[in-house]
Short mmCIF file of C-alpha atoms and ligand atoms in Angstrom, two decimals:
data_model
loop_
_atom_site.label_atom_id
_atom_site.label_comp_id
_atom_site.label_asym_id
_atom_site.label_seq_id
_atom_site.Cartn_x
_atom_site.Cartn_y
_atom_site.Cartn_z
CA MET N 1 29.76 -99.71 31.96
CA PRO N 2 26.34 -98.31 32.17
CA SER N 3 27.40 -95.49 34.50
CA CYS N 4 30.20 -94.61 32.16
CA ASN N 5 27.84 -94.61 29.21
CA SER N 6 25.42 -92.46 30.97
CA ASN N 7 28.22 -90.05 31.83
CA ASN N 8 29.31 -90.01 28.26
CA ASN N 9 25.79 -89.39 27.09
CA SER N 10 25.29 -86.54 29.48
CA SER N 11 28.59 -84.98 28.60
CA SER N 12 27.73 -85.24 24.93
CA SER N 13 24.32 -83.65 25.43
CA SER N 14 25.76 -80.83 27.59
CA SER N 15 28.48 -80.31 25.05
CA SER N 16 25.91 -80.20 22.24
CA ARG N 17 24.02 -77.61 24.27
CA PHE N 18 27.27 -75.80 24.95
CA ASN N 19 28.13 -75.96 21.27
CA LYS N 20 24.89 -74.22 20.33
CA PHE N 21 26.13 -70.77 21.42
CA PRO N 22 29.34 -70.63 19.46
CA LYS N 23 27.37 -72.05 16.57
CA SER N 24 24.65 -69.38 16.70
CA PHE N 25 27.28 -66.70 17.28
CA SER N 26 29.16 -67.97 14.34
CA THR N 27 26.02 -67.42 12.15
CA ILE N 28 26.25 -63.60 12.72
CA SER N 29 28.22 -62.12 9.87
CA PRO N 30 31.27 -59.94 10.64
CA SER N 31 29.50 -56.86 9.16
CA ALA N 32 26.47 -57.25 11.50
CA THR N 33 28.79 -57.66 14.48
CA SER N 34 30.71 -54.53 13.63
CA ALA N 35 27.43 -52.58 13.10
CA PHE N 36 26.21 -53.69 16.51
CA THR N 37 29.54 -52.64 18.11
CA THR N 38 29.39 -49.24 16.36
CA TYR N 39 25.78 -48.70 17.54
CA ALA N 40 26.71 -49.60 21.10
CA SER N 41 29.68 -47.24 21.15
CA ILE N 42 27.68 -44.36 19.57
CA SER N 43 24.83 -44.69 22.05
CA ALA N 44 27.31 -44.88 24.93
CA SER N 45 29.02 -41.70 23.67
CA LEU N 46 25.65 -39.97 23.28
CA MET N 47 24.68 -40.87 26.81
CA LEU N 48 28.00 -39.58 28.09
CA PHE N 49 27.58 -36.40 26.03
CA ARG N 50 24.04 -35.91 27.34
CA SER N 51 25.05 -36.31 30.95
CA ILE N 52 27.98 -33.84 30.45
CA VAL N 53 25.59 -31.33 28.82
CA ASN N 54 23.06 -31.83 31.64
CA ASP N 55 25.78 -31.25 34.23
CA LEU N 56 27.34 -28.24 32.60
CA ILE N 57 24.34 -26.37 31.16
CA PRO N 58 21.55 -25.40 33.55
CA TYR N 59 18.00 -26.48 32.66
CA PRO N 60 16.57 -23.02 31.70
CA LEU N 61 19.48 -22.46 29.28
CA ARG N 62 19.04 -25.94 27.83
CA ARG N 63 15.36 -25.27 27.31
CA HIS N 64 16.15 -21.99 25.61
CA ILE N 65 18.72 -23.62 23.29
CA TRP N 66 16.22 -26.35 22.50
CA SER N 67 13.46 -23.88 21.64
CA VAL N 68 15.83 -21.87 19.41
CA LEU N 69 16.86 -25.08 17.62
CA SER N 70 13.21 -26.15 17.21
CA TYR N 71 12.39 -22.68 15.86
CA LEU N 72 15.23 -22.96 13.30
CA PHE N 73 14.20 -26.47 12.30
CA SER N 74 10.57 -25.42 11.93
CA PHE N 75 11.55 -23.38 8.86
CA CYS N 76 12.71 -26.53 7.13
CA SER N 77 9.66 -28.55 8.18
CA ASP N 78 6.25 -28.60 6.53
CA LYS N 79 4.66 -29.12 9.97
CA GLN N 80 3.21 -26.58 12.37
CA THR N 81 2.73 -26.85 16.12
CA ILE N 82 0.15 -25.14 18.30
CA VAL N 83 0.87 -25.03 22.01
CA ILE N 84 -2.15 -25.01 24.29
CA GLU N 85 -1.11 -24.12 27.83
CA GLN N 86 -3.11 -24.86 30.97
CA TYR N 87 -3.10 -21.23 32.07
CA ASP N 88 -3.47 -18.01 30.20
CA GLY N 89 -1.58 -15.82 32.65
CA ILE N 90 -3.24 -16.68 35.94
CA LYS N 91 -6.59 -17.61 34.46
CA PRO N 92 -7.38 -21.18 33.37
CA ASN N 93 -7.24 -21.64 29.62
CA HIS N 94 -10.60 -22.89 28.42
CA VAL N 95 -9.08 -24.44 25.27
CA TYR N 96 -6.74 -26.55 27.41
CA ASN N 97 -9.58 -27.85 29.59
CA ALA N 98 -11.71 -28.58 26.53
CA SER N 99 -8.79 -30.39 24.84
CA GLU N 100 -8.31 -32.53 27.93
CA VAL N 101 -12.00 -33.52 27.96
CA TYR N 102 -12.05 -34.12 24.19
CA LEU N 103 -8.87 -36.23 24.20
CA SER N 104 -10.19 -38.39 27.04
CA THR N 105 -12.54 -39.92 24.45
CA LYS N 106 -9.79 -40.27 21.85
CA VAL N 107 -7.17 -42.24 23.72
CA SER N 108 -6.94 -45.73 22.31
CA PRO N 109 -5.74 -48.91 24.00
CA GLU N 110 -2.58 -48.58 21.91
CA THR N 111 -1.59 -45.43 23.81
CA GLU N 112 1.34 -46.61 25.84
CA ARG N 113 0.70 -44.85 29.16
CA LEU N 114 -2.63 -43.53 30.35
CA LYS N 115 -3.70 -41.96 33.61
CA VAL N 116 -6.98 -43.24 35.01
CA SER N 117 -8.94 -41.42 37.68
CA LYS N 118 -12.45 -41.05 39.07
CA ARG N 119 -13.77 -38.32 41.33
CA LEU N 120 -16.65 -39.14 43.63
CA LYS N 121 -19.10 -37.12 41.52
CA ASP N 122 -18.00 -38.67 38.21
CA LYS N 123 -20.12 -41.35 36.59
CA GLY N 124 -17.33 -43.29 34.90
CA LEU N 125 -13.56 -43.53 34.74
CA SER N 126 -11.69 -40.62 33.29
CA LEU N 127 -8.71 -41.31 31.03
CA LYS N 128 -5.87 -38.88 30.44
CA LEU N 129 -2.61 -38.98 28.54
CA ASP N 130 0.45 -39.42 30.69
CA ASN N 131 3.43 -37.13 30.29
CA GLY N 132 4.97 -37.33 26.83
CA GLN N 133 2.19 -39.54 25.43
CA SER N 134 0.63 -38.85 22.05
CA VAL N 135 -2.60 -39.56 20.31
CA ILE N 136 -3.50 -39.16 16.65
CA ASP N 137 -6.83 -37.61 15.71
CA SER N 138 -8.32 -37.17 12.28
CA PHE N 139 -10.61 -34.35 11.16
CA GLN N 140 -11.93 -33.85 7.62
CA GLY N 141 -9.30 -36.31 6.42
CA VAL N 142 -6.45 -34.38 8.06
CA GLU N 143 -4.17 -36.07 10.56
CA LEU N 144 -3.58 -34.19 13.83
CA LYS N 145 -1.10 -35.31 16.43
CA TRP N 146 -1.68 -34.35 20.06
CA ARG N 147 1.02 -34.69 22.69
CA TYR N 148 0.70 -33.98 26.40
CA VAL N 149 3.67 -32.42 28.18
CA TYR N 150 4.25 -31.81 31.87
CA GLU N 151 7.28 -29.90 33.09
CA ALA N 152 8.28 -28.98 36.62
CA GLU N 153 11.01 -26.49 37.29
CA LYS N 154 12.44 -25.42 40.62
CA LYS N 155 12.71 -21.65 40.97
CA GLY N 156 15.87 -20.99 42.98
CA ILE N 157 18.37 -23.29 44.60
CA ARG N 158 17.05 -23.46 48.17
CA SER N 159 15.38 -26.67 49.27
CA ASP N 160 12.11 -24.84 49.95
CA SER N 161 12.10 -23.00 46.60
CA ASN N 162 8.88 -23.03 44.68
CA ILE N 163 8.35 -25.61 42.00
CA VAL N 164 6.76 -24.11 38.93
CA GLU N 165 4.67 -26.59 36.99
CA ARG N 166 3.70 -26.25 33.36
CA ARG N 167 1.21 -28.43 31.54
CA TYR N 168 0.38 -28.09 27.91
CA PHE N 169 -0.74 -29.88 24.80
CA LYS N 170 1.18 -29.73 21.54
CA LEU N 171 -0.99 -30.04 18.48
CA ARG N 172 0.99 -30.84 15.34
CA PHE N 173 -0.27 -30.95 11.77
CA LYS N 174 0.74 -30.06 8.22
CA ARG N 175 1.34 -26.32 7.86
CA LYS N 176 -1.08 -26.00 4.94
CA TYR N 177 -4.00 -26.92 7.23
CA SER N 178 -3.34 -24.22 9.81
CA ASP N 179 -6.39 -22.13 8.77
CA MET N 180 -8.65 -25.16 8.94
CA VAL N 181 -7.32 -26.12 12.39
CA LEU N 182 -7.90 -22.64 13.82
CA SER N 183 -11.25 -21.94 12.21
CA SER N 184 -12.86 -25.41 12.21
CA TYR N 185 -10.98 -28.03 14.20
CA LEU N 186 -10.40 -26.19 17.48
CA PRO N 187 -14.00 -24.84 17.59
CA PHE N 188 -15.09 -28.45 16.98
CA VAL N 189 -12.96 -29.60 19.93
CA LEU N 190 -14.55 -26.90 22.15
CA LYS N 191 -18.08 -27.86 21.12
CA SER N 192 -17.43 -31.60 21.51
CA ALA N 193 -15.99 -31.08 24.99
CA GLU N 194 -19.10 -29.13 25.96
CA LEU N 195 -21.32 -31.99 24.78
CA ILE N 196 -19.21 -34.66 26.50
CA GLU N 197 -19.27 -32.70 29.75
CA SER N 198 -23.00 -32.09 29.68
CA GLU N 199 -23.64 -35.81 29.10
CA ALA N 200 -21.35 -36.92 31.87
CA ARG N 201 -22.51 -34.19 34.22
CA VAL N 202 -23.76 -35.16 37.64
CA LEU N 203 -26.28 -32.56 38.75
CA LYS N 204 -26.08 -30.92 42.12
CA ILE N 205 -28.50 -29.11 44.33
CA HIS N 206 -27.00 -26.24 46.31
CA THR N 207 -28.64 -25.10 49.52
CA LEU N 208 -27.56 -22.58 52.13
CA GLY N 209 -25.65 -23.81 55.11
CA ASN N 210 -23.31 -22.18 57.62
CA SER N 211 -20.20 -23.73 59.06
CA HIS N 212 -19.25 -23.70 62.75
CA PHE N 213 -16.54 -21.16 61.98
CA SER N 214 -18.67 -18.53 60.32
CA TRP N 215 -22.02 -16.85 60.86
CA LYS N 216 -22.34 -16.43 57.11
CA PHE N 217 -24.40 -18.74 54.94
CA LYS N 218 -22.60 -20.41 52.03
CA TRP N 219 -23.74 -22.70 49.27
CA GLU N 220 -23.41 -26.36 50.15
CA SER N 221 -24.06 -28.95 47.49
CA ILE N 222 -25.14 -32.53 47.32
CA LYS N 223 -25.81 -34.79 44.36
CA PHE N 224 -29.18 -34.06 42.78
CA GLU N 225 -30.94 -37.31 41.95
CA HIS N 226 -34.59 -36.29 41.66
CA PRO N 227 -36.22 -38.70 39.18
CA SER N 228 -38.75 -36.19 37.83
CA THR N 229 -38.63 -35.69 34.05
CA PHE N 230 -40.99 -34.22 31.49
CA GLU N 231 -42.09 -37.79 30.69
CA THR N 232 -43.10 -38.53 34.27
CA LEU N 233 -44.69 -35.12 34.85
CA ALA N 234 -48.49 -35.21 34.83
CA LEU N 235 -49.34 -32.07 32.88
CA ASP N 236 -51.55 -31.38 29.90
CA SER N 237 -49.49 -32.14 26.82
CA GLU N 238 -50.03 -28.65 25.37
CA LEU N 239 -48.60 -27.00 28.47
CA LYS N 240 -45.76 -29.50 28.63
CA ASN N 241 -44.80 -28.93 24.98
CA MET N 242 -45.01 -25.19 25.42
CA ILE N 243 -42.59 -25.29 28.39
CA VAL N 244 -40.11 -27.57 26.59
CA GLU N 245 -40.23 -25.38 23.48
CA ASP N 246 -39.70 -22.28 25.62
CA LEU N 247 -36.61 -23.84 27.21
CA ASN N 248 -35.22 -24.91 23.84
CA ARG N 249 -35.74 -21.42 22.44
CA PHE N 250 -33.98 -19.94 25.46
CA LEU N 251 -30.95 -22.20 24.96
CA ARG N 252 -30.76 -21.41 21.24
CA ARG N 253 -30.89 -17.66 21.59
CA LYS N 254 -27.58 -16.70 23.17
CA ASP N 255 -26.77 -14.31 20.32
CA PHE N 256 -30.29 -12.88 20.35
CA TYR N 257 -30.03 -11.96 24.04
CA ARG N 258 -26.68 -10.30 23.40
CA LYS N 259 -28.05 -8.43 20.38
CA VAL N 260 -30.98 -6.96 22.27
CA GLY N 261 -28.82 -6.16 25.30
CA ARG N 262 -30.53 -8.48 27.78
CA SER N 263 -28.85 -10.82 30.23
CA TRP N 264 -29.17 -14.41 29.07
CA LYS N 265 -31.65 -15.51 31.69
CA ARG N 266 -35.28 -16.54 31.89
CA GLY N 267 -37.76 -16.26 34.74
CA TYR N 268 -40.66 -18.60 35.47
CA LEU N 269 -43.38 -18.10 38.05
CA LEU N 270 -45.07 -21.37 38.99
CA TYR N 271 -48.32 -21.00 40.88
CA GLY N 272 -50.94 -23.46 42.06
CA PRO N 273 -52.21 -25.37 45.10
CA PRO N 274 -49.89 -27.65 47.11
CA GLY N 275 -49.20 -30.99 45.43
CA THR N 276 -49.75 -29.89 41.84
CA GLY N 277 -46.13 -30.49 40.84
CA LYS N 278 -44.35 -27.12 41.10
CA SER N 279 -41.23 -28.59 42.72
CA SER N 280 -41.46 -31.60 40.40
CA LEU N 281 -41.44 -29.24 37.41
CA VAL N 282 -38.32 -27.48 38.72
CA ALA N 283 -36.62 -30.88 39.00
CA ALA N 284 -37.78 -31.94 35.53
CA MET N 285 -36.36 -28.73 34.07
CA ALA N 286 -33.02 -29.26 35.82
CA ASN N 287 -32.83 -32.83 34.51
CA TYR N 288 -33.81 -31.75 31.01
CA LEU N 289 -31.33 -28.86 30.80
CA LYS N 290 -28.67 -30.60 32.91
CA PHE N 291 -28.46 -27.45 35.05
CA ASP N 292 -27.58 -27.38 38.77
CA ILE N 293 -30.22 -26.09 41.18
CA TYR N 294 -29.55 -23.32 43.71
CA ASP N 295 -32.30 -23.34 46.32
CA LEU N 296 -32.31 -19.87 47.87
CA GLN N 297 -34.05 -19.56 51.24
CA LEU N 298 -34.40 -15.80 51.55
CA GLU N 299 -35.23 -15.93 55.24
CA ASN N 300 -31.61 -16.96 55.91
CA ILE N 301 -30.18 -13.85 54.31
CA LYS N 302 -29.66 -10.87 56.53
CA THR N 303 -27.78 -8.30 54.49
CA ASP N 304 -27.58 -7.17 50.90
CA SER N 305 -23.87 -7.85 50.68
CA GLU N 306 -24.49 -11.42 51.82
CA LEU N 307 -27.09 -11.80 49.10
CA ARG N 308 -24.77 -10.31 46.48
CA GLU N 309 -21.97 -12.67 47.48
CA LEU N 310 -24.26 -15.68 47.21
CA LEU N 311 -25.61 -14.61 43.84
CA LEU N 312 -22.10 -14.08 42.49
CA ASP N 313 -21.21 -17.60 43.63
CA ILE N 314 -23.87 -19.13 41.40
CA ALA N 315 -22.39 -20.87 38.36
CA ASN N 316 -23.61 -20.53 34.79
CA LYS N 317 -26.04 -23.17 33.51
CA SER N 318 -28.03 -23.13 36.69
CA ILE N 319 -31.54 -22.71 38.05
CA LEU N 320 -32.07 -20.37 40.97
CA VAL N 321 -35.21 -21.39 42.86
CA ILE N 322 -37.06 -19.37 45.46
CA GLU N 323 -39.89 -21.54 46.78
CA ASP N 324 -43.08 -20.21 48.39
CA ILE N 325 -42.22 -16.58 47.76
CA ASP N 326 -45.53 -15.46 49.29
CA CYS N 327 -44.27 -16.77 52.65
CA SER N 328 -40.57 -16.03 52.44
CA VAL N 329 -40.54 -12.56 51.06
CA ASN N 330 -42.04 -10.14 53.41
CA LEU N 331 -38.64 -8.60 52.99
CA PRO N 332 -39.15 -5.17 54.49
CA ASP N 333 -40.26 -6.76 57.77
CA ARG N 334 -37.58 -9.40 57.99
CA PRO N 335 -35.86 -9.71 61.37
CA GLN N 336 -32.65 -7.69 61.57
CA ALA N 337 -29.33 -9.46 61.90
CA SER N 338 -27.58 -8.46 65.08
CA GLY N 339 -25.12 -5.70 64.34
CA HIS N 340 -26.46 -5.23 60.81
CA LYS N 341 -28.75 -2.30 60.72
CA ARG N 342 -30.60 -1.73 57.50
CA SER N 343 -30.38 1.67 55.92
CA GLY N 344 -33.54 3.49 54.85
CA GLN N 345 -32.92 2.37 51.30
CA ASP N 346 -32.59 -1.26 52.36
CA LYS N 347 -36.05 -1.12 53.86
CA GLN N 348 -37.46 -0.64 50.36
CA PHE N 349 -35.98 -4.04 49.51
CA THR N 350 -38.79 -5.99 47.84
CA LEU N 351 -38.82 -9.13 45.77
CA SER N 352 -39.18 -6.99 42.70
CA GLY N 353 -36.10 -5.06 43.85
CA LEU N 354 -34.27 -8.32 44.41
CA LEU N 355 -35.04 -9.37 40.85
CA ASN N 356 -33.76 -6.04 39.53
CA PHE N 357 -30.63 -6.59 41.53
CA ILE N 358 -30.20 -10.07 40.05
CA ASP N 359 -30.74 -8.60 36.58
CA GLY N 360 -27.97 -6.09 37.11
CA LEU N 361 -25.52 -8.62 38.50
CA TRP N 362 -26.25 -11.34 36.04
CA SER N 363 -26.24 -9.12 32.99
CA SER N 364 -22.60 -8.39 33.70
CA CYS N 365 -21.32 -11.77 34.79
CA GLY N 366 -23.75 -14.61 34.25
CA GLU N 367 -24.96 -16.70 31.38
CA GLU N 368 -27.63 -19.34 30.87
CA ARG N 369 -29.42 -18.76 34.16
CA ILE N 370 -32.98 -19.61 34.98
CA ILE N 371 -34.84 -18.18 37.92
CA MET N 372 -37.96 -19.92 39.20
CA LEU N 373 -40.35 -18.65 41.82
CA THR N 374 -43.10 -20.84 43.23
CA THR N 375 -46.19 -19.84 45.15
CA ASN N 376 -49.47 -21.30 46.33
CA HIS N 377 -51.13 -17.86 46.32
CA LYS N 378 -50.53 -15.84 43.21
CA ASP N 379 -53.12 -13.28 44.32
CA GLY N 380 -51.08 -12.40 47.39
CA LEU N 381 -47.98 -11.43 45.42
CA ASP N 382 -46.52 -7.98 45.04
CA PRO N 383 -48.14 -6.54 41.86
CA ALA N 384 -44.73 -5.27 40.76
CA LEU N 385 -43.67 -8.88 40.52
CA LEU N 386 -46.62 -9.77 38.34
CA ARG N 387 -46.29 -6.88 35.93
CA PRO N 388 -45.45 -7.88 32.34
CA GLY N 389 -41.77 -8.37 31.68
CA ARG N 390 -40.86 -9.15 35.29
CA MET N 391 -41.13 -12.95 35.15
CA ASP N 392 -41.10 -14.18 31.56
CA LEU N 393 -43.65 -16.97 31.91
CA HIS N 394 -46.41 -17.56 34.47
CA ILE N 395 -47.28 -21.26 34.65
CA ASN N 396 -50.51 -22.34 36.30
CA MET N 397 -50.11 -25.76 37.91
CA SER N 398 -53.69 -26.87 38.19
CA TYR N 399 -55.66 -29.73 39.72
CA CYS N 400 -55.48 -33.10 38.00
CA THR N 401 -57.10 -33.31 34.56
CA MET N 402 -57.90 -36.47 32.61
CA GLN N 403 -54.75 -36.03 30.49
CA ALA N 404 -52.61 -35.67 33.59
CA PHE N 405 -54.33 -38.69 35.12
CA ARG N 406 -53.41 -40.83 32.10
CA VAL N 407 -49.71 -39.95 32.61
CA LEU N 408 -49.93 -40.93 36.29
CA ALA N 409 -51.81 -44.17 35.47
CA SER N 410 -49.07 -45.06 33.00
CA ASN N 411 -46.25 -44.14 35.44
CA TYR N 412 -47.67 -45.82 38.51
CA LEU N 413 -49.63 -48.78 37.10
CA GLY N 414 -48.21 -49.21 33.61
CA ILE N 415 -51.65 -48.62 32.05
CA GLU N 416 -51.27 -47.53 28.42
CA GLY N 417 -54.68 -48.01 26.79
CA GLU N 418 -58.26 -47.24 27.83
CA LEU N 419 -59.68 -49.19 30.79
CA ARG N 420 -63.29 -49.80 31.84
CA LEU N 421 -63.25 -47.29 34.69
CA PHE N 422 -61.70 -44.46 32.64
CA GLY N 423 -65.15 -43.16 31.59
CA ASP N 424 -66.28 -42.78 35.23
CA ILE N 425 -62.94 -41.23 36.21
CA LYS N 426 -63.18 -38.65 33.40
CA GLU N 427 -66.65 -37.59 34.52
CA LEU N 428 -65.71 -37.45 38.20
CA LEU N 429 -62.47 -35.52 37.57
CA GLU N 430 -64.35 -32.75 35.75
CA GLY N 431 -66.19 -31.68 38.88
CA THR N 432 -63.58 -32.55 41.55
CA LYS N 433 -60.54 -30.72 42.79
CA VAL N 434 -57.93 -33.41 43.32
CA THR N 435 -54.20 -32.73 43.05
CA PRO N 436 -51.75 -34.96 41.12
CA ALA N 437 -50.07 -35.65 44.48
CA GLN N 438 -53.36 -37.09 45.86
CA VAL N 439 -53.86 -39.17 42.71
CA ALA N 440 -50.29 -40.49 42.89
CA GLU N 441 -50.73 -41.43 46.54
CA GLU N 442 -53.94 -43.35 45.77
CA LEU N 443 -52.47 -45.19 42.76
CA MET N 444 -49.51 -46.29 44.83
CA LYS N 445 -51.72 -48.12 47.31
CA ASN N 446 -52.29 -51.13 45.10
CA GLU N 447 -50.10 -52.94 42.59
CA ASP N 448 -53.10 -54.41 40.79
CA ALA N 449 -54.34 -51.85 38.23
CA ASP N 450 -58.07 -52.66 38.54
CA ALA N 451 -58.02 -52.59 42.33
CA ALA N 452 -56.05 -49.31 42.35
CA LEU N 453 -58.52 -47.72 39.91
CA GLU N 454 -61.50 -48.91 41.97
CA GLY N 455 -59.90 -47.31 45.02
CA PHE N 456 -59.32 -44.11 43.07
CA VAL N 457 -62.93 -43.96 41.87
CA SER N 458 -64.25 -44.29 45.43
CA LEU N 459 -61.83 -41.54 46.52
CA LEU N 460 -63.16 -39.29 43.75
CA LYS N 461 -66.77 -40.05 44.70
CA GLN N 462 -66.10 -39.26 48.33
CA LYS N 463 -64.26 -36.06 47.37
CA LYS N 464 -67.14 -35.06 45.13
CA MET N 465 -69.60 -35.59 47.97
CA GLU N 466 -67.43 -33.54 50.33
CA ASP N 467 -67.05 -30.77 47.73
CA ASP N 468 -70.82 -30.72 47.12
CA GLU N 469 -71.51 -30.52 50.86
CA LEU N 470 -68.93 -27.78 51.25
CA GLU N 471 -70.51 -25.89 48.37
CA LYS N 472 -73.96 -26.26 49.91
CA ALA N 473 -72.70 -25.13 53.31
CA GLU N 474 -71.02 -22.09 51.75
CA ALA N 475 -74.17 -21.18 49.80
CA LEU N 476 -76.20 -21.49 53.01
CA LYS N 477 -73.76 -19.30 54.92
CA LYS N 478 -73.90 -16.64 52.21
CA LEU N 479 -77.69 -16.72 52.36
CA GLU N 480 -77.68 -16.38 56.15
CA ILE N 481 -75.30 -13.42 56.00
CA LYS N 482 -77.47 -11.80 53.36
CA GLU N 483 -80.62 -12.37 55.41
CA SER N 484 -79.01 -11.13 58.62
CA ARG N 485 -78.02 -7.91 56.81
CA GLU N 486 -81.36 -7.35 55.13
CA PRO N 487 -83.52 -6.61 58.28
CA LYS N 488 -80.87 -4.07 59.34
CA MET N 489 -80.95 -2.49 55.90
CA GLN N 490 -84.76 -2.46 56.01
CA HIS N 491 -84.61 -0.98 59.49
CA LYS N 492 -82.16 1.68 58.29
CA SER N 493 -84.21 2.63 55.25
CA LEU N 494 -87.35 2.70 57.42
CA LYS N 495 -85.60 5.06 59.86
CA LYS N 496 -84.45 7.21 56.95
CA ASP N 497 -87.99 7.41 55.63
CA GLN N 498 -89.24 8.39 59.07
CA THR N 499 -86.60 11.12 59.39
CA MET N 500 -87.51 12.41 55.95
CA ALA N 501 -91.13 12.44 56.99
CA GLU N 502 -90.33 14.32 60.18
CA MET N 503 -88.35 16.98 58.37
CA PRO N 504 -90.24 20.15 57.72
CA GLU N 505 -91.00 20.71 54.07
N1 ATP F 601 -47.86 -32.81 38.01
C1 ATP F 601 -47.33 -33.87 38.64
N2 ATP F 601 -46.82 -34.89 37.94
C2 ATP F 601 -46.29 -35.94 38.55
N3 ATP F 601 -46.24 -36.09 39.86
C3 ATP F 601 -46.73 -35.12 40.63
C4 ATP F 601 -47.29 -33.95 40.04
N4 ATP F 601 -47.70 -33.16 41.02
C5 ATP F 601 -47.42 -33.77 42.16
N5 ATP F 601 -46.83 -34.95 41.94
C6 ATP F 601 -46.39 -35.91 42.96
O1 ATP F 601 -46.67 -35.34 44.23
C7 ATP F 601 -45.50 -35.08 44.99
C8 ATP F 601 -45.53 -33.64 45.49
O2 ATP F 601 -45.49 -32.76 44.40
P1 ATP F 601 -44.66 -31.41 44.40
O3 ATP F 601 -43.77 -31.35 45.59
O4 ATP F 601 -44.02 -31.26 43.09
O5 ATP F 601 -45.83 -30.38 44.58
P2 ATP F 601 -45.74 -28.81 44.82
O6 ATP F 601 -46.70 -28.19 43.87
O7 ATP F 601 -44.35 -28.36 44.76
O8 ATP F 601 -46.32 -28.69 46.29
P3 ATP F 601 -46.04 -27.52 47.35
O9 ATP F 601 -46.81 -26.33 46.89
O10 ATP F 601 -46.58 -28.08 48.63
O11 ATP F 601 -44.59 -27.28 47.40
C9 ATP F 601 -44.34 -35.30 44.04
O12 ATP F 601 -43.30 -35.95 44.68
C10 ATP F 601 -44.91 -36.15 42.95
O13 ATP F 601 -44.73 -37.51 43.25
MG1 MG F 602 -43.05 -27.54 46.21
#
């Protein structure tokens, strides 16, 4: 019967399936089976042994035994291990931080477990080794194995006892390379980390702000995203190159500054009319050096101790900016903070004194600092500030020249070559005082290059006319003053002559 057949068939197929297992089992040889059984029983015993040891021997003792055993075994091994801990006492260990940064670029997709994170200020994802994970690096043909370890140990038996955490890297390599690792490889790791960090660095601008809870001003920072660079800056190329070279020399000369006993800092005084690019130059320098900016508004500072605190809070690799010093630094006459009377000595507090103060503080605790002062009126500054050696470089930010105009024309209109109107513009610029800010504003008015240039030429012509009229008016005024004085002078000399004549001989 069909149903019977089908039943038979199915039973035969299920039995053939059923028969597969005994068959495959039967292919394992007796020796393999016994090896498997032995392995299983050994690992079970080991696990049992481990749990007994864990129960009977407390963790600190276990760790001690383990380190003694490792120490004994190290004599038989041709390998050496360097331990790089997160803290050196209570201070962060710079080598640990650098290793972490360096290894974040070394982890490969083959690394089994990685930690991925991103802080708000970071540009990209940051990768870190997870606990117990390793990565192999190679340097000058030598293989170096890094391993990250995290340990947490409870101090005491109470539920609220402190948990002591320990993080470290283990760097393992062949013993014969230990000199090379200490003298070349680890310095290379430090240097690489510095480069990686400076590339990934998001710049910040720090300004003074006070919270609701305190009358004191503190640095508050936001992301610094000013687009100004030395390429976009409209300056004569000679001046631009000189500034860039000066900055490069400053960065190179760490050892020089130490040798001559100076703090590793450089001061720039930028002076010129409004809109000539002083603030833009500060931003371009920050972007070039990848230094944070600290914008110090002196009028907010009431006491010397407040100022000292703020200056000590400034990080290395930074630019301290004091804008419009001619306006902000009539320090001796500043309003007094309530309850903070200035001593007689404080009243002598001048900008020059402030800079001395910064010198003293920074020579003992700061590195790679730049201080920039800006002013519209150099003539009005304290002569002590202008004396040689006070600010290292005085930079005159002048009205727009033809070279500067070409940079702006390229930035704003994409003009690279010579255009028809350039001849007129060159001539007009020579006799006209127009700031780069005014030029930029005019060039932004029109997307079409020719139309924008036409507009700019008429602006220059009008400015020239106004300047000429102003000049004429000034000359006329001078003449009038001179003439109004002359009759008086004549009158005086006449009177004098008369008196002389009246005097008896
Ligand atoms: N030399 C320059 N190169 C490029 N752009 C400039 C230059 N000077 C001025 N500008 C443009 O004009 C704007 C104002 O310039 P900036 O604030 O740098 O002038 P400033 O000299 O600091 O003026 P102030 O004395 O009023 O502070 C900038 O945002 C920039 O667009
Ligand atoms: Mg400015």
